[in-house]
Coordinates of C-alpha atoms in Angstrom, one line a residue:
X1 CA 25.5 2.9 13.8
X2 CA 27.2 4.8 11.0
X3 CA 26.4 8.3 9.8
X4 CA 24.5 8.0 7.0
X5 CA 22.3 5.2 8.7
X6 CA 21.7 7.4 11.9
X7 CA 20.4 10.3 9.7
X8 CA 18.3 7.7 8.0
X9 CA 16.7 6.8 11.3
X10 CA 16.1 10.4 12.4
X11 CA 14.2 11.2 9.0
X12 CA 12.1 8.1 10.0
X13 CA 11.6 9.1 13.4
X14 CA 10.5 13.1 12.3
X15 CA 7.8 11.2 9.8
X16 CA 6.5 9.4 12.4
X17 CA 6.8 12.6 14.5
X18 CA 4.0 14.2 12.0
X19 CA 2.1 11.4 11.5
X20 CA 1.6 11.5 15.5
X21 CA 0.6 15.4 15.0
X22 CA -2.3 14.5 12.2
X23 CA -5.4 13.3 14.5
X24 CA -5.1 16.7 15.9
X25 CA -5.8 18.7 11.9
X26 CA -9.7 18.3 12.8
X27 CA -9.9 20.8 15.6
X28 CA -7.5 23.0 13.4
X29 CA -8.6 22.8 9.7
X30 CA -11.9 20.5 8.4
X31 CA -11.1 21.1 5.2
X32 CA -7.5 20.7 2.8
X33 CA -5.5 19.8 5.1
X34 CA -7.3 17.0 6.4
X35 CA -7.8 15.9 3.0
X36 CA -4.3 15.6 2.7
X37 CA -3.6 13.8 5.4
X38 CA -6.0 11.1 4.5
X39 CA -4.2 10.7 1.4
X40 CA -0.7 10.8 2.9
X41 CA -2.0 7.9 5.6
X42 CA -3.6 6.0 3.3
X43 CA -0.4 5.8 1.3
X44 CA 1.5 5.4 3.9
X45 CA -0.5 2.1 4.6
X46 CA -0.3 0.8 1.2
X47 CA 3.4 1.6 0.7
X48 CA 4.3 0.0 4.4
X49 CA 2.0 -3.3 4.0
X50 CA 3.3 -3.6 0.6
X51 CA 7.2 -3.5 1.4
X52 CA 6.5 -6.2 4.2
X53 CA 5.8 -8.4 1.3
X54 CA 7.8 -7.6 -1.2
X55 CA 10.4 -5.2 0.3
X56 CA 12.1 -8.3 2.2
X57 CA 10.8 -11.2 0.0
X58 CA 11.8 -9.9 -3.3
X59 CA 8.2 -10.8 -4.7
X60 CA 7.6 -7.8 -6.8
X61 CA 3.6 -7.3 -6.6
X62 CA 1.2 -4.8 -8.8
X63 CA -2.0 -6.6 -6.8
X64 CA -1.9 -3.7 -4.2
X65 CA -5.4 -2.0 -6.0
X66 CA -7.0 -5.5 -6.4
X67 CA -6.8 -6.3 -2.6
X68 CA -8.0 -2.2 -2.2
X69 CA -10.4 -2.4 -4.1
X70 CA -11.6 -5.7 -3.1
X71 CA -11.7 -3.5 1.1
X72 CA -13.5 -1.2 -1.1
X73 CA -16.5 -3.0 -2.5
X74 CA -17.1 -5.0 0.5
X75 CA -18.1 -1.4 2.0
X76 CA -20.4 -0.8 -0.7
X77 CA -22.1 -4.1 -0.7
X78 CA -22.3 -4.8 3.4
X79 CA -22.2 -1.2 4.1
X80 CA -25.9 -0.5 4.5
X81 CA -26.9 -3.8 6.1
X82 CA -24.1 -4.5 9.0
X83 CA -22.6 -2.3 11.4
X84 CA -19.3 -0.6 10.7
X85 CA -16.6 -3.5 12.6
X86 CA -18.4 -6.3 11.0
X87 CA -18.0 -4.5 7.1
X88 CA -14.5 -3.7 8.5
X89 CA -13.9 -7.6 9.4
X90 CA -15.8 -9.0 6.7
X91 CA -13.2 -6.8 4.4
X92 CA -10.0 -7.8 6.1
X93 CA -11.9 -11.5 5.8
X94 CA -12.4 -11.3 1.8
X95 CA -8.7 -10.1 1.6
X96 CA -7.1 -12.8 3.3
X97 CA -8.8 -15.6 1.7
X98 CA -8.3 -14.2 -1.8
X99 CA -4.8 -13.8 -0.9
X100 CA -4.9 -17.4 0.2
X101 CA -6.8 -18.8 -2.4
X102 CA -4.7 -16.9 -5.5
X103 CA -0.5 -17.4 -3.2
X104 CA -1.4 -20.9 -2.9
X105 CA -1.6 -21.2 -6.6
X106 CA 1.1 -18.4 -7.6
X107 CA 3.6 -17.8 -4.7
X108 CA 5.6 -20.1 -6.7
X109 CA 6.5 -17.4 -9.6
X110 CA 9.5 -15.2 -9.6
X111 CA 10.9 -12.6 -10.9
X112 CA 9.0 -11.1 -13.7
X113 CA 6.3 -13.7 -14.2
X114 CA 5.0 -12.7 -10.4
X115 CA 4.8 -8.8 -11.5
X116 CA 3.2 -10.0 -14.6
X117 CA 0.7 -12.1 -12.4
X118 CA -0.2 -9.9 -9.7
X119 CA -0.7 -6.6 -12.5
X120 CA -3.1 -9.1 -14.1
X121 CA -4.8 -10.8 -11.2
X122 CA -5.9 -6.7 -10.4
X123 CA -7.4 -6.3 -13.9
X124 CA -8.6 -9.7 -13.9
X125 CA -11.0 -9.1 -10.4
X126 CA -11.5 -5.4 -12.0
X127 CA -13.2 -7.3 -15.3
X128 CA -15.1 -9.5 -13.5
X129 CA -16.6 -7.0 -11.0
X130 CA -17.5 -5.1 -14.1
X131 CA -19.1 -7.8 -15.7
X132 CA -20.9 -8.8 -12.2
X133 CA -22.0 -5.6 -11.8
X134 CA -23.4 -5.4 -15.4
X135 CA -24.7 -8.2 -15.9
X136 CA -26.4 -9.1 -12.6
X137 CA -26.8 -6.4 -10.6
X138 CA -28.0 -4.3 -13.1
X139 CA -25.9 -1.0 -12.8
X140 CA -22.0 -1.0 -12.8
X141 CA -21.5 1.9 -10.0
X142 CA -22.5 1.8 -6.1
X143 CA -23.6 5.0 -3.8
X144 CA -21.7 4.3 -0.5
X145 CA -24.1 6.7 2.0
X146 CA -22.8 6.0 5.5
X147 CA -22.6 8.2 8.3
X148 CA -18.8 8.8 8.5
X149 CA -16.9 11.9 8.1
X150 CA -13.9 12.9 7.0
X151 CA -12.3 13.5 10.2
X152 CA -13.3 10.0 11.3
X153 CA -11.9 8.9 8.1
X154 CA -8.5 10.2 9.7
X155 CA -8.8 8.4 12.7
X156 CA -9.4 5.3 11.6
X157 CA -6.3 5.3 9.1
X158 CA -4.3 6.6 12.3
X159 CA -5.5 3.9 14.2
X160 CA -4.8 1.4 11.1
X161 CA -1.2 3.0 10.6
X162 CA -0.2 2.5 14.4
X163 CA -1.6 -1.4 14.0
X164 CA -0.3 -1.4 11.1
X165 CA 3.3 -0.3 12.1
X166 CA 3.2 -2.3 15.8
X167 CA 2.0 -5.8 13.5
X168 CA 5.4 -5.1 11.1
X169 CA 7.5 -4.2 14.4
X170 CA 6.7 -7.5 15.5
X171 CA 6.7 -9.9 12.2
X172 CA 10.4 -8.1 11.1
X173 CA 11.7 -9.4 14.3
X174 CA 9.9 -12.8 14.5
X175 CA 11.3 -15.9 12.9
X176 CA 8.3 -15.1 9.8
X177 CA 10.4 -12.7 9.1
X178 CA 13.5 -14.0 9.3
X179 CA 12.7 -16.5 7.1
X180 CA 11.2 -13.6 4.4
X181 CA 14.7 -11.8 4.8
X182 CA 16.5 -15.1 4.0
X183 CA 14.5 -15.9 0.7
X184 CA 14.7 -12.3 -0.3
X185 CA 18.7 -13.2 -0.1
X186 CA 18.5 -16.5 -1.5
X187 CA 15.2 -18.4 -1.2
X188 CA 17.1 -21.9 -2.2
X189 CA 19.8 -21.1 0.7
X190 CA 16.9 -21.1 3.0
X191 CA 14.6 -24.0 1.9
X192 CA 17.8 -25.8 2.5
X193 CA 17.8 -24.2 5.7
X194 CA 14.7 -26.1 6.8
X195 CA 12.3 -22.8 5.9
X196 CA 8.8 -23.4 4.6
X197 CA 9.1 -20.9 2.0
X198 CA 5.4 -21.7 0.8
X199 CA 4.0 -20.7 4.4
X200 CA 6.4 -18.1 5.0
X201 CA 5.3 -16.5 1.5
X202 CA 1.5 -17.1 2.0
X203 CA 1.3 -15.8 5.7
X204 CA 3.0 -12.6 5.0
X205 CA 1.3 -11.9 1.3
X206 CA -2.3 -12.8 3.2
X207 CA -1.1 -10.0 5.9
X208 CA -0.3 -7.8 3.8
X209 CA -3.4 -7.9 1.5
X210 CA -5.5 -7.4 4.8
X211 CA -4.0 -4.1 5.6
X212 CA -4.2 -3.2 1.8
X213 CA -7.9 -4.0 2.0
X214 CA -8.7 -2.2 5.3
X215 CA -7.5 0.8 3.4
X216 CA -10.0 0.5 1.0
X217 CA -12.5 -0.4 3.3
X218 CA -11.7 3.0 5.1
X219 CA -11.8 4.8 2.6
X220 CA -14.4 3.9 1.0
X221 CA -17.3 6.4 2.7
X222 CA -15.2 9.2 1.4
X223 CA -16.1 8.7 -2.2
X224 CA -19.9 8.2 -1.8
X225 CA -20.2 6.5 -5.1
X226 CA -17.4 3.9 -6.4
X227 CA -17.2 2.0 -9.4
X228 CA -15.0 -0.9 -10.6
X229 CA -12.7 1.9 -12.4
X230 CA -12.4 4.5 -9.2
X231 CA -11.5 0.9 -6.7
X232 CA -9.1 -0.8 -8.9
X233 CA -7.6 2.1 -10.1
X234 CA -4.2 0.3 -11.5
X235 CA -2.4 3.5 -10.4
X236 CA -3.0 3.1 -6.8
X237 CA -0.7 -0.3 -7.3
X238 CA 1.7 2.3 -9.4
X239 CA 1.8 4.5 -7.1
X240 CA 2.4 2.1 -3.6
X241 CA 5.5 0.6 -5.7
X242 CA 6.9 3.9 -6.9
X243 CA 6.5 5.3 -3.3
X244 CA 8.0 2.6 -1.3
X245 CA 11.1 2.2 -3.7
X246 CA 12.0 6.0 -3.4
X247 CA 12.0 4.9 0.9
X248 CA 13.2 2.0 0.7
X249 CA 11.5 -1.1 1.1
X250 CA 13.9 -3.2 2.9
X251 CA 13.1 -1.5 5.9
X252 CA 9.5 -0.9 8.1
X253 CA 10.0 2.9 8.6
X254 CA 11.3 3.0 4.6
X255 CA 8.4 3.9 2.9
X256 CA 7.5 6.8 4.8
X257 CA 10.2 8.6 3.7
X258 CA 9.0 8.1 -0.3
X259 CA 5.3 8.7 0.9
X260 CA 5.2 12.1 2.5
X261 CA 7.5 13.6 -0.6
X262 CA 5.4 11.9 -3.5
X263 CA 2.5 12.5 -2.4
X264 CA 3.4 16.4 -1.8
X265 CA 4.6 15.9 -5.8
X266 CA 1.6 14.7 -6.9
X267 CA -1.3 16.8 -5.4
X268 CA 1.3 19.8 -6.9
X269 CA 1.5 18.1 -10.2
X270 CA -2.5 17.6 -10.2
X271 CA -3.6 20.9 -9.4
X272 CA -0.8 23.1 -11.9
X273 CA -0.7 20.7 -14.4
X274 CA -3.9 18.7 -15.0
X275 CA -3.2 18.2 -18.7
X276 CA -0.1 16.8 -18.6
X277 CA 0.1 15.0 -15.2
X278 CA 0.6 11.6 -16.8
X279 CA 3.1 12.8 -17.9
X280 CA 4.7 14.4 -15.6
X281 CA 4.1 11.3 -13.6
X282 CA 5.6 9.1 -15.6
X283 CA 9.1 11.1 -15.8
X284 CA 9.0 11.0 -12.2
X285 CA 9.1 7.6 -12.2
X286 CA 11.7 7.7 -14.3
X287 CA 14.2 10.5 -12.8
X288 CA 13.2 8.3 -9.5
X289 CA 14.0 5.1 -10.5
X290 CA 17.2 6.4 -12.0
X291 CA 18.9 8.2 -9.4
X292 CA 18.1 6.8 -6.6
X293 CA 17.4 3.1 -7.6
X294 CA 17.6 1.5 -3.8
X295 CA 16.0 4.3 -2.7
X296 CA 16.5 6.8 0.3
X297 CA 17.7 4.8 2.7
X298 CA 19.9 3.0 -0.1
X299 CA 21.4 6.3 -0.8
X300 CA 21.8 7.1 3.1
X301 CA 23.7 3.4 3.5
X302 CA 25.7 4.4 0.6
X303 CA 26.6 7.6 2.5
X304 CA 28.1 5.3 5.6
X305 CA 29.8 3.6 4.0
X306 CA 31.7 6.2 2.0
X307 CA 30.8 5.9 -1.4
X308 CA 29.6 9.0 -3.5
X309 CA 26.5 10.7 -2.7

């Protein structure tokens, strides 16, 4: 292993030192802190389930919020009426099929049209929950009152990250994703290859949008009143992309390493510069995209090999 790439492993390996250290913040602090790390875990699940996808497929997606939301309403429609596993299952369930139902008809896009797709397929279940919500239930918002606090929160995204991050040990090494690695090379090289790139593309995107939606589903009880606008919030898909290129998506432990230090960025942005933090945000994006366009890792790689820093 080369220089660069060890010191790329050992950044990993001191994230998921802290994230080991976070279930504790209850008995310490009940208050900022474990706000935070909900936030940071919660990204952290976003940005990882979304670079299994599209970190070694090449399928660029901006459906990350509809599959979050999607977690999220499920909580406020089955929250009162079934206990907590079942809302949880019936959310991973909704995900899954509507990631079934919409790859089957759109895993075969590329490029920009599949961006283009997946931004609008978030705006499209956004509208329509809206319009349901208006139009026959009678009042667009929901009250989610459930008897879960924020330190449970915490635990359950730790519980999801460590599933989450044994599930992608797995699939990375598994022929599934093999095969994503080969068609994020060359995905006519590996039909030719005797890959089912339809299945391939459909098991991992449904996987993905499961983790995405258990997310929201967690979440959800922290917000005690959610609207289509507050769960489909296009920047949470913004945000997941931005934060898992500045990692690196090619690799499982990659997008911790854009999480903890953009999610530090923005809670400073947000509370000393409210006014402007678009903004701000958006040059971010920018001065990210620009200088370190494969990322951290990318730049550590570059490193070993001997190129400029």
């Amino acid at each position: 292993m080369r220089r660069g790439q060890a010191w790329g492993v050992v950044l990993g390996l001191l994230v998921l030192g802290a994230l080991a250290v976070l279930p504790l913040l209850p008995w310490v602090d009940s208050g900022y802190a474990v706000s935070m790390a909900i936030n940071l875990l919660m990204y952290v699940v976003l940005a990882t389930a979304w670079a299994l996808f599209s970190g070694s497929g090449g399928h660029v997606s901006l459906a990350t919020a509809a599959f979050f939301g999607l977690g999220s309403y499920v909580v406020a429609v089955l929250g009162g009426d079934m206990a907590w596993p079942w809302v949880l299952a019936c959310a991973a369930l909704a995900c899954a099929l509507v990631a079934a139902f919409v790859g089957l008809a759109t895993l075969r896009l590329h490029g920009v049209y599949f961006v283009i797709f997946s931004f609008g397929l978030a705006e499209f279940i956004r509208q329509f929950v809206i319009w349901y919500e208006a139009n026959v239930s009678g009042s667009v918002g929901r009250y989610v009152f459930l008897d879960i606090s924020q330190a449970q929160i915490l635990w359950q995204l730790c519980a999801l990250t460590l599933l989450l991050f044994v599930l992608g040990w797995w699939l990375v090494r598994s022929r599934l994703g093999l095969a994503m690695r080969m068609m994020g090379d060359d995905e006519l090289v590996a039909r030719h290859c005797g890959v089912n790139t339809t299945r391939a593309k459909l098991l991992v995107f449904a996987f993905s949008a499961v983790f995405m939606g258990l997310a929201g589903a967690v979440m959800a009880p922290r917000w005690t009143y959610i609207d289509p606008n507050i769960a489909f919030n296009p920047m949470v898909s913004f945000q997941t992309l931005i934060m898992a290129l500045l990692g690196g998506a090619s690799r499982l432990h990659g997008p911790l390493l854009g999480v903890f230090p953009l999610v530090l960025l923005f809670e400073y942005l947000w509370t000393s510069f409210p006014n402007h933090y678009s903004i701000l945000l958006g040059l971010s994006f920018l001065l990210i995209v620009y200088l370190l366009p494969k990322g951290v890792l990318g730049w550590f790689d570059r490193v070993a090999r001997g190129g400029p820093a």
